[in-house]
XYZ file of C-alpha atoms in Angstrom:
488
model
C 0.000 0.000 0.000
C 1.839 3.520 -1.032
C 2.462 5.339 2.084
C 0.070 8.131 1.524
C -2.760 6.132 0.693
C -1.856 4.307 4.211
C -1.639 7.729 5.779
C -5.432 8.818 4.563
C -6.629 4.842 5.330
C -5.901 5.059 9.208
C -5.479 8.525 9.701
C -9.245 8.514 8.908
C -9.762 6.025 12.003
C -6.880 8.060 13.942
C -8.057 11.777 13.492
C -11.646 10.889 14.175
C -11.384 9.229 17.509
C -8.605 11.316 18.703
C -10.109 14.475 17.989
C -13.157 13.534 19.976
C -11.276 12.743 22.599
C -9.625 16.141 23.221
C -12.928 17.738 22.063
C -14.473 16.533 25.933
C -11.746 16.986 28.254
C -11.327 14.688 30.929
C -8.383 16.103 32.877
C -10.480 17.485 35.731
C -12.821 14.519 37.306
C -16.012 15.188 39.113
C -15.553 15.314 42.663
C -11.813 15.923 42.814
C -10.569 18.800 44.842
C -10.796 22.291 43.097
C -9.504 25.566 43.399
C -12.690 27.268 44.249
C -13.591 24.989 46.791
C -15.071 21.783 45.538
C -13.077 19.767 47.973
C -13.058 16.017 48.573
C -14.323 15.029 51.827
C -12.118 12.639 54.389
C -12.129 9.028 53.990
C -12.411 7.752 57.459
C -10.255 4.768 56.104
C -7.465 7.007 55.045
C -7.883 9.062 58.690
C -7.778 5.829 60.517
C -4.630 4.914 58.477
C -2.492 7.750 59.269
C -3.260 7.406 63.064
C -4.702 11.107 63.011
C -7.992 12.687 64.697
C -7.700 15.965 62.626
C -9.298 16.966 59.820
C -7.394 15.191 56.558
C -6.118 18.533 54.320
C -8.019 18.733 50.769
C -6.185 17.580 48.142
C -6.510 19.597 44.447
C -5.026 16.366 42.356
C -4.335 18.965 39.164
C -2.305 20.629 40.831
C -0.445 18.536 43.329
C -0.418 14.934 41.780
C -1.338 14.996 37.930
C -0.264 18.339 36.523
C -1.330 18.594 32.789
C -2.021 22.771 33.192
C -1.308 24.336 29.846
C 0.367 27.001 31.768
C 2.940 24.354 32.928
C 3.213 21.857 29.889
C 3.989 24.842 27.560
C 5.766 27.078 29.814
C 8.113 28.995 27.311
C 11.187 29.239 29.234
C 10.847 25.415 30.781
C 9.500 23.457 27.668
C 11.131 24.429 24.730
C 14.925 24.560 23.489
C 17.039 24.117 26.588
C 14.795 24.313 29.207
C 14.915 22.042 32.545
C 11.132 20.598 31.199
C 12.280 19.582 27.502
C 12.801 15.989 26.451
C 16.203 16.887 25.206
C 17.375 18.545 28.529
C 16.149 15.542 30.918
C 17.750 12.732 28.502
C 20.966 15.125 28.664
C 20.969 15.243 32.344
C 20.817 11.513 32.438
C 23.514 10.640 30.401
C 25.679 12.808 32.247
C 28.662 13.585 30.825
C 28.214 11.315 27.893
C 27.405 12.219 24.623
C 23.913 12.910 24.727
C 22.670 12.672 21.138
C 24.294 9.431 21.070
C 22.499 8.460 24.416
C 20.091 9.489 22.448
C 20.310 7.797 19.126
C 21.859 4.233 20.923
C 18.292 3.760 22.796
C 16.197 4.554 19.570
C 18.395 2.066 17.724
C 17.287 -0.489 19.770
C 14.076 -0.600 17.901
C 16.361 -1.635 14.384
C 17.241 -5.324 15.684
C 14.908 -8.431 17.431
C 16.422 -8.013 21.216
C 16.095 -10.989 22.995
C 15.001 -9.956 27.267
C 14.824 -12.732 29.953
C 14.459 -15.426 27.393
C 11.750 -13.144 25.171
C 12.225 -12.114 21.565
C 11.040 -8.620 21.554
C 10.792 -7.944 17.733
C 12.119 -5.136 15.503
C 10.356 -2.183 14.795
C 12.803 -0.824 12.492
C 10.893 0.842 9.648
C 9.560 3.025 11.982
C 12.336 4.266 13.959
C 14.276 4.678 11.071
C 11.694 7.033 10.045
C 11.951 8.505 13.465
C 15.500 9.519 12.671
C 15.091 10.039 9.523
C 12.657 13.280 9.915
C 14.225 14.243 13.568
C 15.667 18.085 13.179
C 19.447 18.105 12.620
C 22.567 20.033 13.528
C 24.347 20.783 10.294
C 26.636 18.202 11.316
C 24.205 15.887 11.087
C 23.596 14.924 14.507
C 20.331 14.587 16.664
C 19.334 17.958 17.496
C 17.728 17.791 21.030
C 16.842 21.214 21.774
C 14.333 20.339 18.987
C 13.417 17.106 19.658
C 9.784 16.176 18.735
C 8.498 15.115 21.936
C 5.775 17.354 23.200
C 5.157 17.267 27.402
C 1.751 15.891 28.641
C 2.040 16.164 32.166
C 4.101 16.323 35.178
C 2.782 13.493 37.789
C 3.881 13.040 41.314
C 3.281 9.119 42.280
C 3.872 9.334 46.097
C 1.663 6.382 46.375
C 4.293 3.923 44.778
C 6.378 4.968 47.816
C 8.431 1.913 49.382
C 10.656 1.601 52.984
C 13.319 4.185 52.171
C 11.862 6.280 49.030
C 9.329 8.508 48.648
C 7.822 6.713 45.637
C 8.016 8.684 41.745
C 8.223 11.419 39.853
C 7.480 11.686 35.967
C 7.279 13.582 33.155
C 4.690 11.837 30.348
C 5.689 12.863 26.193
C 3.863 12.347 23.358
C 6.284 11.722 20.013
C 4.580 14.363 17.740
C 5.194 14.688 13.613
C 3.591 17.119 11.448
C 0.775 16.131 9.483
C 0.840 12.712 10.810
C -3.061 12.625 10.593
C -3.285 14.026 7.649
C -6.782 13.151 6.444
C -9.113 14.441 3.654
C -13.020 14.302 3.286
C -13.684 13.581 6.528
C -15.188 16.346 8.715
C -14.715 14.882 12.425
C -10.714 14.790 11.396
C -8.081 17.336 13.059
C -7.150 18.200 9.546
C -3.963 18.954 7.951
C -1.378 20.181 10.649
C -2.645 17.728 13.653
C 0.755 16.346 14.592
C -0.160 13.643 17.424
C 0.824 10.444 17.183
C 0.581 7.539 18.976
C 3.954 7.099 20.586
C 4.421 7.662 24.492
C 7.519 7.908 26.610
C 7.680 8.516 30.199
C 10.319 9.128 32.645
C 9.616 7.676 35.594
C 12.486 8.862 38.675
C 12.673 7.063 42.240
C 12.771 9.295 44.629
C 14.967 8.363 47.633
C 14.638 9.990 51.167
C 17.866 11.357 50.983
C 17.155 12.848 48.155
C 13.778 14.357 49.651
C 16.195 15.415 52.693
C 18.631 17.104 50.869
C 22.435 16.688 51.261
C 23.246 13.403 50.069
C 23.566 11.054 53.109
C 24.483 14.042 55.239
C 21.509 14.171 57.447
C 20.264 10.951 58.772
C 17.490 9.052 58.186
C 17.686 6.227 61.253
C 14.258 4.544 62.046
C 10.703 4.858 60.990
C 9.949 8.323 62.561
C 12.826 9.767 60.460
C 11.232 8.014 57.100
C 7.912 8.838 57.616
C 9.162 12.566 58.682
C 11.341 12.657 55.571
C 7.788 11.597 53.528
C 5.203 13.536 55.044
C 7.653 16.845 54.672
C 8.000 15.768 50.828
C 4.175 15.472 50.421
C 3.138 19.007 51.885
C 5.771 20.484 49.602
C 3.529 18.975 46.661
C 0.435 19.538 48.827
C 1.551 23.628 48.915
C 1.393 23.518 45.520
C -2.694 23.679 45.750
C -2.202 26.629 47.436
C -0.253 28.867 44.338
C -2.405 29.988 41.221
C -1.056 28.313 37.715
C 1.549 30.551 36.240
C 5.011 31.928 36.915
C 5.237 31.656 40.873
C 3.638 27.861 40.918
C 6.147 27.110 37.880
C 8.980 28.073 39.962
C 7.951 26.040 42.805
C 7.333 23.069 40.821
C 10.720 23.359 39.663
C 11.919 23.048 42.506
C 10.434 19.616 43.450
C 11.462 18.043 39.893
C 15.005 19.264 40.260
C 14.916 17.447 43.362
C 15.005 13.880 41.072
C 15.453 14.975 37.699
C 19.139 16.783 38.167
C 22.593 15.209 37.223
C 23.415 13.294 39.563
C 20.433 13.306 41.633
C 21.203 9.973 42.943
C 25.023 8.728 43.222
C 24.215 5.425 43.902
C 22.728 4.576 40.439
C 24.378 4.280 37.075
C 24.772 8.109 35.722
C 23.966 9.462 38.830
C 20.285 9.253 37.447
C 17.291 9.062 39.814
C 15.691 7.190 36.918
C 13.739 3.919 37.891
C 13.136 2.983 34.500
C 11.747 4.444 30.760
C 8.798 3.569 29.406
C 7.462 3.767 26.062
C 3.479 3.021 24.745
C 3.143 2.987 21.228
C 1.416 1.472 18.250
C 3.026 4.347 16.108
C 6.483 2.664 15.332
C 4.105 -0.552 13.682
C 2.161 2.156 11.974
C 4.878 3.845 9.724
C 5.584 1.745 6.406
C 4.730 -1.592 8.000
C 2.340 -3.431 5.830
C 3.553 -2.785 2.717
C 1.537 -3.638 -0.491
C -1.820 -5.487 -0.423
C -1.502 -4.742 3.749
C -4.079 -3.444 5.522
C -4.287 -1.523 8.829
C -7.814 -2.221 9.176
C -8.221 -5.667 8.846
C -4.926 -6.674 10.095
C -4.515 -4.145 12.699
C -1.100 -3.283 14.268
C -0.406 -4.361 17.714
C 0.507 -2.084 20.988
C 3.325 -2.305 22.527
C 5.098 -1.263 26.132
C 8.713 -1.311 26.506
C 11.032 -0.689 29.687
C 14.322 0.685 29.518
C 16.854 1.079 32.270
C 19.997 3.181 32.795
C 22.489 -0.243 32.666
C 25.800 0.063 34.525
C 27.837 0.450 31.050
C 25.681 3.696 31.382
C 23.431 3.423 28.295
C 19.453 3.494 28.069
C 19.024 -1.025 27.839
C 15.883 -2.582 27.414
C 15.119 -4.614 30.610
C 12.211 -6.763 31.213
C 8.502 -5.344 31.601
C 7.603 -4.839 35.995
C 5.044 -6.897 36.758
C 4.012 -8.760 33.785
C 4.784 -12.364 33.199
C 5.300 -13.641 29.946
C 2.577 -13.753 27.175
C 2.876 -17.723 27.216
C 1.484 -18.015 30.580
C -1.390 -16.883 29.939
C -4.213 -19.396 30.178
C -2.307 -22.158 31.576
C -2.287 -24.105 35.344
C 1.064 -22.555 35.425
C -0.258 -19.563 35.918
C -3.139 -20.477 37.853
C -0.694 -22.078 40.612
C 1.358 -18.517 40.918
C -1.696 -16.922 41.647
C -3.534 -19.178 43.955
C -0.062 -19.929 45.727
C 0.769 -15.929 45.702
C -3.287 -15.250 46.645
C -2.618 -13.127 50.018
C 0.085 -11.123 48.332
C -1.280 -10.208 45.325
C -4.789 -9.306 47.224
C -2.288 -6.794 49.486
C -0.897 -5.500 46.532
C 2.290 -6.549 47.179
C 2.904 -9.297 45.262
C 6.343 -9.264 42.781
C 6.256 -11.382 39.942
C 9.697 -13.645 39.977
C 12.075 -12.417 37.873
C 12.404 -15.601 35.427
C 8.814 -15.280 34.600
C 8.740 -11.052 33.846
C 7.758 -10.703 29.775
C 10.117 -8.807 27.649
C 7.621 -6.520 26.648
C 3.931 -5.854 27.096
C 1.481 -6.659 23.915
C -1.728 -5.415 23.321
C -2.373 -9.261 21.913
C -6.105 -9.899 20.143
C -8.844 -9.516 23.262
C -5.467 -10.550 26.352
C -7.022 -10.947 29.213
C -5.289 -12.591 32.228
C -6.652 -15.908 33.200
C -6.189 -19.318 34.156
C -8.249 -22.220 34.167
C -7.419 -23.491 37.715
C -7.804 -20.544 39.635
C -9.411 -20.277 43.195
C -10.798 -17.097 43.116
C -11.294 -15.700 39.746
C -13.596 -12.824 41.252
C -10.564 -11.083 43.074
C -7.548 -12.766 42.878
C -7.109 -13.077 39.631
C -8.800 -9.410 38.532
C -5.689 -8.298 40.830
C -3.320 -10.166 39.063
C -4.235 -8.980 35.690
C -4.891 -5.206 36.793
C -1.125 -5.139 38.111
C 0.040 -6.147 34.867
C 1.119 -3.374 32.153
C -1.117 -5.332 29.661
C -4.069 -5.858 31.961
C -4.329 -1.688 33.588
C -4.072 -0.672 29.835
C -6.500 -3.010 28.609
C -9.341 -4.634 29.469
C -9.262 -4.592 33.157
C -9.652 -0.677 33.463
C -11.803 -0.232 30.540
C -9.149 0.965 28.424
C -9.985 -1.708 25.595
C -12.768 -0.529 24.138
C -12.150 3.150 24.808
C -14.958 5.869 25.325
C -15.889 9.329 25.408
C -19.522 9.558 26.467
C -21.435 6.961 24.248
C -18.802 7.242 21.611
C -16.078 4.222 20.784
C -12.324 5.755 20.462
C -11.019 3.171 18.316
C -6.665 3.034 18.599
C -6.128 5.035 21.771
C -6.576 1.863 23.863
C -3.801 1.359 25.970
C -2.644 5.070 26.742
C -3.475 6.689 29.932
C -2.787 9.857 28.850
C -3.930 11.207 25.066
C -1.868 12.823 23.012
C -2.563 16.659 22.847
C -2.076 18.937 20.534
C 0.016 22.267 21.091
C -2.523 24.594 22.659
C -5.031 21.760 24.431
C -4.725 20.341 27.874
C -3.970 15.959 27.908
C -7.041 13.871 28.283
C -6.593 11.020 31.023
C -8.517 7.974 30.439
C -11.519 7.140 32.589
C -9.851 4.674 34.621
C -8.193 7.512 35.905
C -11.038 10.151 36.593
C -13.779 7.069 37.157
C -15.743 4.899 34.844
C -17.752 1.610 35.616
C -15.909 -1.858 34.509
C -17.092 -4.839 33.623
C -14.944 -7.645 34.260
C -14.099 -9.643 31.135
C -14.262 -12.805 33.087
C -17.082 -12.638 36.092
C -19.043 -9.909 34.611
C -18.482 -8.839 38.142
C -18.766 -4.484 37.939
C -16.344 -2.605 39.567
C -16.058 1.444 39.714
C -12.593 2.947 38.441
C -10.849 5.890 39.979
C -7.119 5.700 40.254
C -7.105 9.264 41.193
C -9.315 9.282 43.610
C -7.132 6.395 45.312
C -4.383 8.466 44.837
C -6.107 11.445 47.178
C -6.799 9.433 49.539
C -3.120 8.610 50.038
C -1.812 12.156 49.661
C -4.401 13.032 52.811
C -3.331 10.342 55.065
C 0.801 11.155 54.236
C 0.300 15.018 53.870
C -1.572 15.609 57.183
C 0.707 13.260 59.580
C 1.096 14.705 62.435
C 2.109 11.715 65.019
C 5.034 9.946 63.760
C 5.592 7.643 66.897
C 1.932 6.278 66.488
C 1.485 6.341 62.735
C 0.788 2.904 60.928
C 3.703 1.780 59.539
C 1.828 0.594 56.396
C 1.836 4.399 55.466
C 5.562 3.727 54.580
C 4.342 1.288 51.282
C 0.827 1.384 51.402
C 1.068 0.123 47.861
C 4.236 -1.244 47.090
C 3.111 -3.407 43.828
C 0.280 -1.206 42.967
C -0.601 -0.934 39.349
C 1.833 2.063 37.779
């Protein structure tokens, strides 16, 4: 098929649904803390967790957990060129020293040749990073240039509830890969039209955030026993939680700053390769299968390209290496009494959240295979234990489990952005989040059990119990990882 008449084929399908999705925004959930006053009211469970009588402080999630502000995401002096918010600045910072552009063009490479992961094949996807390269701006020597790389910034998300002993959880920044025209459609009037530049390629940096770190002073000031942790955390939260407090624009930019500095500077923490705070990189895309895959006689529609998440850490040789997929066990597994016996022998674990998939097992990437969902035919308790399972996975929380595989905005389907959490935007209009996010109704593929979907809401209730902690010495020391295997 030529490549234009591919272009027009799906960007038809593309451009429809995605411009309905940014046309009703979804980045501000009923019931979530507001500026003017449309607070949440105190969970008694989250008041009885943190061991505290007094009133639980309200929480404005836009502004203190998932940032997506148009004020922030296109600050001028933060998000283009050099600034500390660009793609290009925080993959320089974590190289460190090294060559950035080839930090840089070594990870995207990694897409040219089948890499094989604990025992997986992950397969090539090199006509479409080649293309990738091939239309990235240039320095007149040739080279990547990454004050202009095309990677536009979605949001700015603080995951305190991924916290473990010893670390105050995550901090991210979520980019969309965007390419001019890449929706380019024609005769169709719900498309973007000519100039929509979204595309379906997602990379997030995703930074552990150790105490020290949240102290200051690298390993100078001590952090001993579990009053000093859940000091060190509580202090960290209320400097996100103050953020509620400061209008969007220049002041609440500054201040913002300052928290992502804290774990997205050079050598924000010594102990890991580059100095890099960086738990791991994740990419979410179908657009790398999109560009010149089928060739003649293929056809996107019929034989529909298949999602993919990757997971990249910084390796000790320094370089961005593709490392198996967190909580996700191989695609094999699935449906088999193998699997069935991990989950019924793992049952109390993986109902606390806290279950870790062994290592051997871990796939090499998530697939968005035909209609996955996780199941086995010998399981005890397919109601809870195994919808836990499966939500924890990367495959399962962007897929079926949450809703997110037959995407919608009101009554209408979004065909192609299952499996993103975030939407791509274009320049001028705020992210969409999916519903699992801001709350939808699930059915569950297996029980037809229905379960109501809020992950921010969740998220709320955490900030409340860690931000207003006020009696260290009594506090339940299940504030400290609350979730420690929760779905990320």
């Amino acid at each position: 098929m030529p490549s234009n008449v591919f272009r027009l084929v799906l960007g038809s399908v593309l451009a429809s649904s995605m411009a309905l999705s940014l046309a009703g925004c979804l980045s501000r959930p009923a019931g979530l803390a507001t500026p003017d006053g449309g607070a949440v009211s105190p969970d008694r469970r989250t008041q009885a967790l943190s061991g505290s009588s007094s009133p639980l402080p309200s929480i404005d999630a836009p502004r203190e957990l998932f940032i997506t502000n148009l004020s922030v995401v296109e600050d001028p002096a933060r998000t283009t060129g050099t600034g500390v918010w660009t793609f290009g600045t925080l993959m320089t910072r974590m190289a460190n020293g090294r060559d950035p552009e080839a930090f840089v063009r070594n990870w995207l490479l990694t897409w040219t040749t089948d890499q094989t992961v604990n025992g997986d094949v992950v397969k090539n996807r090199k006509l479409g990073i080649e293309h990738v390269l091939a239309t990235w701006p240039k320095l007149p020597d040739g080279k990547l240039d990454l004050t202009k790389a095309p990677f536009r910034l979605a949001g700015i998300v603080n995951r305190i509830d991924l916290r473990s002993k010893g670390d105050a959880g995550e901090g991210r920044f979520v980019f969309h890969y965007v390419e001019p025209d890449n929706l380019v459609v024609t005769g169709d009037p719900s498309s973007a039209g000519p100039g929509d530049d979204r595309t379906l390629f997602t990379v997030i940096f995703e930074y552990g955030i150790d105490l020290h770190m949240v102290s200051g002073d690298w390993g100078k000031k001590a952090i001993q026993n579990q009053a000093d942790r859940l000091q060190a955390l509580s202090d960290w939260a209320n400097r996100w939680h103050r953020l509620g407090s400061i209008p969007f624009g220049p002041s609440y930019n500054a201040e913002l700053q300052k928290l992502t500095d804290v774990f997205s500077g050079a050598n924000a923490n010594p102990t890991k390769p580059n100095g890099s705070a960086l738990n791991q990189l994740r990419t979410n895309e179908v657009q790398l299968a999109l560009q010149g895959a089928f060739g003649p006689g293929g056809d996107p529609i019929a034989s529909p390209p298949i999602w993919e998440l990757r997971e990249f850490h910084v390796s000790g040789a320094g370089s961005l290496a593709l490392a198996p997929v967190a909580r996700t066990t191989k695609l094999a597994l699935n449906n088999t009494t193998q699997l069935g016996d991990l989950i019924n022998q793992n049952e109390s674990a993986i109902l606390k959240d806290s279950f870790k998939v062994p290592t051997s097992l871990l796939a090499g990437s998530a697939l968005m295979a035909d209609n996955l969902v996780w199941n086995a035919p010998n399981i005890l308790h397919p109601d809870d234990t195994r919808f836990k399972f499966a939500q924890n996975t990367c495959s399962g929380c962007h897929l079926a489990e949450t809703g997110l595989d037959q995407p919608r905005i009101g009554d209408l389907p979004q065909p192609f952005i299952g499996f993103l959490q975030v939407r791509p935007r274009r320049a001028g209009q705020e992210a969409v989040l999916s519903t699992f996010l801001t709350g939808v109704n699930v059915t569950d593929p297996v029980t037809g059990k229905v379960r109501s979907m809020n992950d921010l809401q969740r998220r709320i209730s955490d900030m409340q119990a860690i931000a207003g902690l006020t009696n260290f010495q009594l506090a339940n020391p299940n504030l400290e990882a609350p979730f420690p295997n929760r779905v990320d």
